[in-house]
Amino acid sequence: MPLFSRRPSASAPFALGLAGGPARGGSPARLIFLATFWMVALGNWPLWEQLARLPELANWRGVAFGLAFAVIIGGGIALLLALLAWRFALKPALTLFLLAAAFGAYFMHTYGVVIDRSMMVNTLSTDSREVRDLLSWRMALVVGVLGLLPAVAVWRARLAWPGWPRQLLRNLGLALLSLALAVGALMLVFQDFASVMRNHTQLRYLINPLNSFYALATLVWEPGKRERGPVQPLGEDARLPALPPGAKPPLVVLVLGETARADHFALNGYPRPTTPELEKLGVASLRNVWSCGTNTAASVPCMFSPLSRGDFENRKTDTEGLADVLQRAGYAVLWIDNQAGGCKGVCQRVPTVRYHELNAPGLCSDGECFDEVMLHGLQARIDQLPAERRARGVVVFMHQMGSHGPAYYKRTPPQFKRFMPECASNALQQCGRQEVVNAFDNTILYTDHFLASVIGWLQQHEDHWAPAMSYASDHGESLGENGLYLHGLPYGIAPDEQKRPAWITWLSPGFQAETGITTACVQAKQDEEFSHDNYFHSMLGLLGVQTRVHEAPLDIFASCRKPR
């Protein structure tokens, strides 16, 4: 029985008889089958590409495995759609599946990313500026062909719907058939399937569009495992020791970097001159640091927490973070954000300047500013903080735009485009790899200038303050190694390039004299292994905050501080 009652349409993307037919309409099961075949065959092309590269599948047995895998995926998709095969639900569900498969296929193929819970968090928190960086004619073409055209065909289809009891039986029959096919195919190749999934865990995140729906489900489920209620206070006993007579209060800028991998800093041995200004300022750079996550939404809340990466992922409650403890101890705290994605909740309870409040001639255009804008009017912003807190010390957090991709070329002013030619596109795979690296290295060169400018600003205030700066990036970035771009792969399978952030410290002579934490002492630790697990405790130690939540063994400055 033909599926459609309409006349054939040349524009219909499914060439398997999706037009024509009797007036009563076609079978919903047939529409599900055709849409499932489309998604399995074309929406999963990144998965089929990865399978084809596996040496253990480079034979006829591999072909059989691929066919069985396709049946398993198709059975899973059809099973879900069978449960949604109702008059007013099927077409919206099919549209959602087709568009999810189209977008997923594009991003997985273009940037080498996979879709898991953390990637879904990134997707849902993407703002309009970041969306613009991702748009391209290539994306429009892929999503149009893989998603929109078949979705139009779905909505043009006329379907025959029996009464609900009969439709329920049909849906159950289709669901059971789909399940039987998937289980049967799995049993045929179970040994190979178990081996491939165990040795190549990234493949499970390429199963499209089931990966997106699974990620959404875990996104809802994970917070549900934690106790509901307000954020719990942290460091309620936090306090600052009294300043010695004649001592100057600390003025500390904590820069939160974006996507800056440590191995592209000349300070850390990179052969290109990406950090010429910092090298003249006597900073200490830690070269062997591991991030808490591979994306901002995972790393930032974790590094601002007293918990280790594993404990943070399994936490039962949400608590306050570093900024809260510093404010509770008595510091005047200010957060300045040049990221539209925000601070991921870690600045909610401290004075904050949002990115849309930043503006300076020559530094801002089209709703985005270069990082130097955060220094514009900084003194006036600090002067607005409570005077009694400023007398104890000031801590300013600056959240960079940094090396945010894929449009690296947008992150740097013209005078910092030293490494050329650079990739001037958000479709990184269309550029030569060296062009991608050039664009990224230009962002590091500009970060070098920004950090040097922060230090220069701090040096202007040494008469009345004891200044210091600490810079730590949230995670690293893939720049085309093994066909991977950007970041966000699940931590267990992510390459080291996505997990090796930069961490740089500058201490003024006055700060060193008052705390005993010398630059030489920190420099001596440059090759020791640290992680974001150290960040919370090290910042408390750097700033002299006394609280039970401070763990001295995790404080990288503890062995450098002189006793008071």
JSON list of C-alpha atoms in Angstrom, two decimals, residues 199-309:
[
{"chain": "A", "resi": 199, "resn": "ASN", "atom": "CA", "xyz": [38.15, -0.62, 23.30]},
{"chain": "A", "resi": 200, "resn": "HIS", "atom": "CA", "xyz": [36.58, 2.35, 21.48]},
{"chain": "A", "resi": 201, "resn": "THR", "atom": "CA", "xyz": [34.22, 3.89, 24.03]},
{"chain": "A", "resi": 202, "resn": "GLN", "atom": "CA", "xyz": [33.85, 7.09, 21.98]},
{"chain": "A", "resi": 203, "resn": "LEU", "atom": "CA", "xyz": [31.66, 5.19, 19.48]},
{"chain": "A", "resi": 204, "resn": "ARG", "atom": "CA", "xyz": [28.75, 5.04, 21.90]},
{"chain": "A", "resi": 205, "resn": "TYR", "atom": "CA", "xyz": [28.56, 8.85, 21.81]},
{"chain": "A", "resi": 206, "resn": "LEU", "atom": "CA", "xyz": [28.28, 8.82, 17.99]},
{"chain": "A", "resi": 207, "resn": "ILE", "atom": "CA", "xyz": [25.03, 6.82, 17.82]},
{"chain": "A", "resi": 208, "resn": "ASN", "atom": "CA", "xyz": [22.78, 9.47, 16.31]},
{"chain": "A", "resi": 209, "resn": "PRO", "atom": "CA", "xyz": [20.27, 10.81, 17.36]},
{"chain": "A", "resi": 210, "resn": "LEU", "atom": "CA", "xyz": [19.99, 8.48, 20.36]},
{"chain": "A", "resi": 211, "resn": "ASN", "atom": "CA", "xyz": [23.13, 10.11, 21.80]},
{"chain": "A", "resi": 212, "resn": "SER", "atom": "CA", "xyz": [21.35, 13.47, 22.03]},
{"chain": "A", "resi": 213, "resn": "PHE", "atom": "CA", "xyz": [18.29, 12.06, 23.75]},
{"chain": "A", "resi": 214, "resn": "TYR", "atom": "CA", "xyz": [20.39, 10.03, 26.17]},
{"chain": "A", "resi": 215, "resn": "ALA", "atom": "CA", "xyz": [22.44, 13.14, 26.99]},
{"chain": "A", "resi": 216, "resn": "LEU", "atom": "CA", "xyz": [19.26, 15.10, 27.66]},
{"chain": "A", "resi": 217, "resn": "ALA", "atom": "CA", "xyz": [17.93, 12.33, 29.89]},
{"chain": "A", "resi": 218, "resn": "THR", "atom": "CA", "xyz": [21.11, 12.24, 31.98]},
{"chain": "A", "resi": 219, "resn": "LEU", "atom": "CA", "xyz": [21.07, 16.03, 32.17]},
{"chain": "A", "resi": 220, "resn": "VAL", "atom": "CA", "xyz": [17.67, 15.79, 33.85]},
{"chain": "A", "resi": 221, "resn": "TRP", "atom": "CA", "xyz": [18.56, 12.73, 35.92]},
{"chain": "A", "resi": 222, "resn": "GLU", "atom": "CA", "xyz": [21.94, 13.79, 37.35]},
{"chain": "A", "resi": 223, "resn": "PRO", "atom": "CA", "xyz": [20.69, 16.86, 39.27]},
{"chain": "A", "resi": 224, "resn": "GLY", "atom": "CA", "xyz": [17.83, 14.72, 40.54]},
{"chain": "A", "resi": 225, "resn": "LYS", "atom": "CA", "xyz": [20.30, 12.50, 42.38]},
{"chain": "A", "resi": 226, "resn": "ARG", "atom": "CA", "xyz": [21.32, 15.48, 44.52]},
{"chain": "A", "resi": 227, "resn": "GLU", "atom": "CA", "xyz": [19.30, 16.83, 47.38]},
{"chain": "A", "resi": 228, "resn": "ARG", "atom": "CA", "xyz": [16.92, 19.56, 46.37]},
{"chain": "A", "resi": 229, "resn": "GLY", "atom": "CA", "xyz": [17.01, 22.90, 48.10]},
{"chain": "A", "resi": 230, "resn": "PRO", "atom": "CA", "xyz": [19.07, 26.06, 48.30]},
{"chain": "A", "resi": 231, "resn": "VAL", "atom": "CA", "xyz": [22.81, 26.09, 47.71]},
{"chain": "A", "resi": 232, "resn": "GLN", "atom": "CA", "xyz": [24.54, 25.10, 50.94]},
{"chain": "A", "resi": 233, "resn": "PRO", "atom": "CA", "xyz": [26.92, 27.60, 52.60]},
{"chain": "A", "resi": 234, "resn": "LEU", "atom": "CA", "xyz": [30.64, 26.89, 52.51]},
{"chain": "A", "resi": 235, "resn": "GLY", "atom": "CA", "xyz": [33.42, 28.06, 54.78]},
{"chain": "A", "resi": 236, "resn": "GLU", "atom": "CA", "xyz": [31.18, 29.70, 57.37]},
{"chain": "A", "resi": 237, "resn": "ASP", "atom": "CA", "xyz": [34.21, 29.98, 59.66]},
{"chain": "A", "resi": 238, "resn": "ALA", "atom": "CA", "xyz": [36.32, 31.77, 57.00]},
{"chain": "A", "resi": 239, "resn": "ARG", "atom": "CA", "xyz": [38.28, 34.74, 58.30]},
{"chain": "A", "resi": 240, "resn": "LEU", "atom": "CA", "xyz": [41.29, 36.89, 57.51]},
{"chain": "A", "resi": 241, "resn": "PRO", "atom": "CA", "xyz": [44.09, 37.35, 60.03]},
{"chain": "A", "resi": 242, "resn": "ALA", "atom": "CA", "xyz": [44.75, 40.94, 61.05]},
{"chain": "A", "resi": 243, "resn": "LEU", "atom": "CA", "xyz": [47.25, 42.75, 58.87]},
{"chain": "A", "resi": 244, "resn": "PRO", "atom": "CA", "xyz": [50.58, 43.37, 60.61]},
{"chain": "A", "resi": 245, "resn": "PRO", "atom": "CA", "xyz": [51.33, 47.02, 61.44]},
{"chain": "A", "resi": 246, "resn": "GLY", "atom": "CA", "xyz": [52.33, 48.88, 58.29]},
{"chain": "A", "resi": 247, "resn": "ALA", "atom": "CA", "xyz": [51.30, 46.05, 55.97]},
{"chain": "A", "resi": 248, "resn": "LYS", "atom": "CA", "xyz": [49.38, 46.83, 52.81]},
{"chain": "A", "resi": 249, "resn": "PRO", "atom": "CA", "xyz": [46.13, 44.99, 52.02]},
{"chain": "A", "resi": 250, "resn": "PRO", "atom": "CA", "xyz": [46.27, 42.57, 49.07]},
{"chain": "A", "resi": 251, "resn": "LEU", "atom": "CA", "xyz": [44.94, 43.57, 45.66]},
{"chain": "A", "resi": 252, "resn": "VAL", "atom": "CA", "xyz": [44.65, 40.32, 43.71]},
{"chain": "A", "resi": 253, "resn": "VAL", "atom": "CA", "xyz": [43.30, 39.68, 40.22]},
{"chain": "A", "resi": 254, "resn": "LEU", "atom": "CA", "xyz": [42.29, 36.10, 39.52]},
{"chain": "A", "resi": 255, "resn": "VAL", "atom": "CA", "xyz": [41.94, 35.63, 35.75]},
{"chain": "A", "resi": 256, "resn": "LEU", "atom": "CA", "xyz": [39.82, 32.74, 34.57]},
{"chain": "A", "resi": 257, "resn": "GLY", "atom": "CA", "xyz": [41.14, 31.84, 31.13]},
{"chain": "A", "resi": 258, "resn": "GLU", "atom": "CA", "xyz": [39.19, 30.27, 28.30]},
{"chain": "A", "resi": 259, "resn": "THR", "atom": "CA", "xyz": [40.37, 27.29, 26.24]},
{"chain": "A", "resi": 260, "resn": "ALA", "atom": "CA", "xyz": [44.09, 28.07, 26.61]},
{"chain": "A", "resi": 261, "resn": "ARG", "atom": "CA", "xyz": [46.18, 24.90, 26.41]},
{"chain": "A", "resi": 262, "resn": "ALA", "atom": "CA", "xyz": [49.45, 25.03, 28.28]},
{"chain": "A", "resi": 263, "resn": "ASP", "atom": "CA", "xyz": [51.64, 23.61, 25.53]},
{"chain": "A", "resi": 264, "resn": "HIS", "atom": "CA", "xyz": [51.06, 26.65, 23.29]},
{"chain": "A", "resi": 265, "resn": "PHE", "atom": "CA", "xyz": [52.62, 29.05, 25.82]},
{"chain": "A", "resi": 266, "resn": "ALA", "atom": "CA", "xyz": [56.27, 29.85, 25.08]},
{"chain": "A", "resi": 267, "resn": "LEU", "atom": "CA", "xyz": [56.68, 30.08, 28.87]},
{"chain": "A", "resi": 268, "resn": "ASN", "atom": "CA", "xyz": [56.14, 26.32, 28.91]},
{"chain": "A", "resi": 269, "resn": "GLY", "atom": "CA", "xyz": [58.61, 25.49, 26.15]},
{"chain": "A", "resi": 270, "resn": "TYR", "atom": "CA", "xyz": [56.49, 26.10, 23.04]},
{"chain": "A", "resi": 271, "resn": "PRO", "atom": "CA", "xyz": [58.92, 27.07, 20.24]},
{"chain": "A", "resi": 272, "resn": "ARG", "atom": "CA", "xyz": [56.82, 29.97, 18.97]},
{"chain": "A", "resi": 273, "resn": "PRO", "atom": "CA", "xyz": [57.09, 33.36, 20.74]},
{"chain": "A", "resi": 274, "resn": "THR", "atom": "CA", "xyz": [53.53, 33.42, 22.05]},
{"chain": "A", "resi": 275, "resn": "THR", "atom": "CA", "xyz": [54.33, 34.97, 25.46]},
{"chain": "A", "resi": 276, "resn": "PRO", "atom": "CA", "xyz": [56.93, 37.70, 24.86]},
{"chain": "A", "resi": 277, "resn": "GLU", "atom": "CA", "xyz": [55.53, 40.15, 27.42]},
{"chain": "A", "resi": 278, "resn": "LEU", "atom": "CA", "xyz": [55.04, 37.71, 30.29]},
{"chain": "A", "resi": 279, "resn": "GLU", "atom": "CA", "xyz": [58.57, 36.38, 29.86]},
{"chain": "A", "resi": 280, "resn": "LYS", "atom": "CA", "xyz": [59.88, 39.81, 30.83]},
{"chain": "A", "resi": 281, "resn": "LEU", "atom": "CA", "xyz": [57.76, 40.06, 33.98]},
{"chain": "A", "resi": 282, "resn": "GLY", "atom": "CA", "xyz": [59.15, 37.24, 36.09]},
{"chain": "A", "resi": 283, "resn": "VAL", "atom": "CA", "xyz": [56.03, 35.10, 36.28]},
{"chain": "A", "resi": 284, "resn": "ALA", "atom": "CA", "xyz": [55.81, 31.49, 37.41]},
{"chain": "A", "resi": 285, "resn": "SER", "atom": "CA", "xyz": [54.12, 29.04, 35.05]},
{"chain": "A", "resi": 286, "resn": "LEU", "atom": "CA", "xyz": [52.99, 25.55, 36.03]},
{"chain": "A", "resi": 287, "resn": "ARG", "atom": "CA", "xyz": [53.50, 23.26, 33.05]},
{"chain": "A", "resi": 288, "resn": "ASN", "atom": "CA", "xyz": [51.87, 20.03, 34.19]},
{"chain": "A", "resi": 289, "resn": "VAL", "atom": "CA", "xyz": [48.31, 20.89, 35.18]},
{"chain": "A", "resi": 290, "resn": "TRP", "atom": "CA", "xyz": [45.22, 18.77, 34.49]},
{"chain": "A", "resi": 291, "resn": "SER", "atom": "CA", "xyz": [41.75, 20.24, 34.17]},
{"chain": "A", "resi": 292, "resn": "CYS", "atom": "CA", "xyz": [38.62, 19.25, 36.04]},
{"chain": "A", "resi": 293, "resn": "GLY", "atom": "CA", "xyz": [36.68, 18.89, 32.81]},
{"chain": "A", "resi": 294, "resn": "THR", "atom": "CA", "xyz": [36.88, 19.45, 29.08]},
{"chain": "A", "resi": 295, "resn": "ASN", "atom": "CA", "xyz": [34.36, 22.29, 28.90]},
{"chain": "A", "resi": 296, "resn": "THR", "atom": "CA", "xyz": [33.60, 25.45, 30.82]},
{"chain": "A", "resi": 297, "resn": "ALA", "atom": "CA", "xyz": [30.34, 24.20, 32.35]},
{"chain": "A", "resi": 298, "resn": "ALA", "atom": "CA", "xyz": [32.14, 21.22, 33.88]},
{"chain": "A", "resi": 299, "resn": "SER", "atom": "CA", "xyz": [35.49, 22.77, 34.78]},
{"chain": "A", "resi": 300, "resn": "VAL", "atom": "CA", "xyz": [34.60, 26.13, 36.32]},
{"chain": "A", "resi": 301, "resn": "PRO", "atom": "CA", "xyz": [32.15, 24.97, 39.04]},
{"chain": "A", "resi": 302, "resn": "CYS", "atom": "CA", "xyz": [34.52, 22.09, 39.82]},
{"chain": "A", "resi": 303, "resn": "MET", "atom": "CA", "xyz": [37.68, 24.18, 40.13]},
{"chain": "A", "resi": 304, "resn": "PHE", "atom": "CA", "xyz": [35.84, 26.70, 42.33]},
{"chain": "A", "resi": 305, "resn": "SER", "atom": "CA", "xyz": [34.78, 23.85, 44.63]},
{"chain": "A", "resi": 306, "resn": "PRO", "atom": "CA", "xyz": [36.82, 22.30, 47.47]},
{"chain": "A", "resi": 307, "resn": "LEU", "atom": "CA", "xyz": [36.02, 18.84, 46.08]},
{"chain": "A", "resi": 308, "resn": "SER", "atom": "CA", "xyz": [38.17, 16.72, 43.80]},
{"chain": "A", "resi": 309, "resn": "ARG", "atom": "CA", "xyz": [36.97, 16.03, 40.26]}
]
